[in-house]
Amino acid sequence: MTVNAGGTLAGTGAVSSTTVNAGGTLAPGHSDGSFGTLTVTGDLTFTSAAATYLVQVSPTTVTKTDVRFSDGDNGTAALGGATVAAHFTAGSYVTKQYNILTAAGGLNGTTFNPLVQSNLSPILFSTSLSYDPNNVFLNLNAVVGPGLSTNQTNVPPRS
């Protein structure tokens, strides 16, 4: 499967090895709020920083990609410095870590662009990415405002 400029591969279920080229988007799950996981049975490659990985986020869950071969073994992901775009649905958010991609065979030392595109207010929250050898995590952190304690910033705002 190849996603070229202007194209989007979205949804749940399983697809074969996938390459996302510059201007292409991989968007696991559904934007209707049902979320879910897209399984890549093979390897996943983002070839460019101009490729996009779009995830939908709610206060409790996130859309995700699971990269593995059909026998459950060793699918790898090459992230190529691609951009992560996180779309947060309405709700009350607190500091939380979301697993947005798992590759059974590892990430091979590759990373996404460190700047996450987000529709959340940077005055209230910051977003960042972190990694272990097989997973990519989206980190949501409440920004401590002037005069607010850590406990106060961990109380979800009303939506």
Coordinates of C-alpha atoms in Angstrom, one line a residue:
M1 CA 0.0 0.0 0.0
T2 CA 1.4 3.4 -0.9
V3 CA -0.1 6.8 0.2
N4 CA 1.0 9.6 -2.1
A5 CA 0.7 13.4 -1.9
G6 CA -2.9 14.4 -1.3
G7 CA -3.9 10.9 -0.3
T8 CA -5.1 9.6 3.0
L9 CA -5.2 6.0 4.3
A10 CA -7.8 6.1 7.2
G11 CA -9.9 3.6 9.1
T12 CA -9.5 0.4 11.1
G13 CA -8.8 -3.2 10.1
A14 CA -5.7 -4.5 8.4
V15 CA -3.6 -3.4 5.4
S16 CA -0.3 -4.8 4.0
S17 CA 3.1 -3.1 4.3
T18 CA 2.5 0.6 3.9
T19 CA 4.6 3.5 2.7
V20 CA 3.5 7.1 3.3
N21 CA 5.2 9.6 0.9
A22 CA 5.5 13.4 1.2
G23 CA 2.1 15.0 1.3
G24 CA 0.4 11.7 2.3
T25 CA -1.5 11.0 5.5
L26 CA -1.9 7.9 7.6
A27 CA -5.0 8.3 9.9
P28 CA -5.8 5.2 12.0
G29 CA -9.3 4.9 13.4
H30 CA -12.5 6.8 12.5
S31 CA -13.2 10.5 12.9
D32 CA -16.8 9.8 14.0
G33 CA -15.7 9.1 17.6
S34 CA -15.5 5.3 17.3
F35 CA -11.7 5.5 17.2
G36 CA -10.0 2.1 16.8
T37 CA -6.7 0.6 15.6
L38 CA -5.3 0.2 12.1
T39 CA -3.0 -2.9 11.8
V40 CA -0.2 -2.8 9.3
T41 CA 0.7 -6.5 8.5
G42 CA 4.2 -5.9 7.4
D43 CA 6.4 -2.8 7.7
L44 CA 5.4 0.9 7.9
T45 CA 7.5 3.6 6.3
F46 CA 7.1 7.4 6.4
T47 CA 9.5 8.6 3.7
S48 CA 9.5 12.3 4.4
A49 CA 9.1 15.0 7.1
A50 CA 6.3 16.2 4.8
A51 CA 4.2 13.0 5.5
T52 CA 1.6 13.2 8.3
Y53 CA 0.5 10.8 11.0
L54 CA -3.0 12.0 12.1
V55 CA -4.4 10.6 15.4
Q56 CA -7.7 11.3 17.1
V57 CA -7.6 11.8 20.8
S58 CA -10.3 11.7 23.5
P59 CA -9.9 12.1 27.3
T60 CA -9.8 8.3 27.6
T61 CA -8.4 6.8 24.4
V62 CA -6.6 7.5 21.1
T63 CA -6.5 6.0 17.6
K64 CA -3.5 3.8 17.0
T65 CA -1.4 1.9 14.5
D66 CA -0.2 -1.6 15.3
V67 CA 2.7 -2.7 13.0
R68 CA 3.3 -6.5 12.9
F69 CA 3.3 -9.4 10.5
S70 CA 0.2 -11.5 10.2
D71 CA 1.8 -14.1 12.5
G72 CA 2.3 -11.4 15.2
D73 CA 6.0 -11.1 14.6
N74 CA 8.4 -8.2 14.0
G75 CA 6.8 -5.6 11.7
T76 CA 9.1 -2.5 11.8
A77 CA 8.3 1.2 11.5
A78 CA 10.5 3.8 9.9
L79 CA 9.2 7.2 11.1
G80 CA 11.2 9.4 8.7
G81 CA 10.7 12.6 10.7
A82 CA 7.1 12.8 9.6
T83 CA 4.7 15.2 11.3
V84 CA 2.3 14.0 14.0
A85 CA -1.0 15.9 14.0
A86 CA -3.2 15.3 17.0
H87 CA -6.9 16.1 16.9
F88 CA -8.4 16.3 20.4
T89 CA -12.2 15.8 20.6
A90 CA -14.3 17.8 23.1
G91 CA -13.9 16.8 26.7
S92 CA -12.0 17.3 29.9
Y93 CA -8.3 16.6 29.6
V94 CA -5.6 16.1 32.2
T95 CA -1.9 15.2 32.0
K96 CA -1.8 11.8 30.3
Q97 CA 0.4 9.6 28.0
Y98 CA -1.2 7.9 25.0
N99 CA 0.4 5.1 23.0
I100 CA -0.2 6.1 19.4
L101 CA 2.0 3.5 17.5
T102 CA 3.4 0.1 18.3
A103 CA 5.9 -1.8 16.0
A104 CA 6.6 -5.3 17.1
G105 CA 10.0 -5.3 15.3
G106 CA 10.9 -1.8 16.6
L107 CA 11.3 1.7 15.4
N108 CA 15.0 1.2 14.5
G109 CA 16.0 4.5 16.1
T110 CA 13.8 6.6 13.9
T111 CA 11.5 9.4 15.2
F112 CA 8.8 11.7 14.1
N113 CA 9.2 15.5 13.9
P114 CA 9.4 16.6 17.6
L115 CA 6.8 19.4 17.1
V116 CA 3.3 18.0 17.4
Q117 CA 0.5 19.8 15.5
S118 CA -2.5 20.1 17.9
N119 CA -5.9 21.8 18.1
L120 CA -5.5 22.2 21.9
S121 CA -4.7 25.6 23.4
P122 CA -1.0 26.0 24.1
I123 CA -2.0 28.2 27.0
L124 CA -3.6 25.2 28.8
F125 CA -1.6 22.1 27.4
S126 CA 1.6 21.2 25.8
T127 CA 2.1 18.1 23.7
S128 CA 5.3 16.1 23.1
L129 CA 6.4 12.7 21.8
S130 CA 8.4 10.1 23.6
Y131 CA 9.6 6.6 22.5
D132 CA 10.7 3.2 23.7
P133 CA 12.2 0.7 21.3
N134 CA 8.8 -0.4 20.0
N135 CA 6.3 2.4 20.8
V136 CA 5.5 6.0 20.2
F137 CA 3.8 8.0 22.9
L138 CA 1.9 11.2 22.7
N139 CA 2.3 13.1 26.0
L140 CA -0.3 15.7 27.1
N141 CA 0.9 18.0 29.8
A142 CA -1.2 20.6 31.6
V143 CA 0.6 23.9 31.7
V144 CA 1.0 25.3 35.2
G145 CA -0.4 28.8 35.0
P146 CA 0.7 31.7 37.2
G147 CA -0.6 31.2 40.7
L148 CA -1.8 27.6 40.1
S149 CA -0.5 24.6 41.9
T150 CA 0.2 21.3 40.2
N151 CA -3.0 19.9 41.8
Q152 CA -5.1 22.7 40.4
T153 CA -3.7 22.2 36.9
N154 CA -4.6 18.4 37.1
V155 CA -8.3 19.2 37.7
P156 CA -9.9 18.9 34.2
P157 CA -11.4 22.1 32.9
R158 CA -15.1 22.0 31.9
S159 CA -15.7 21.7 28.2

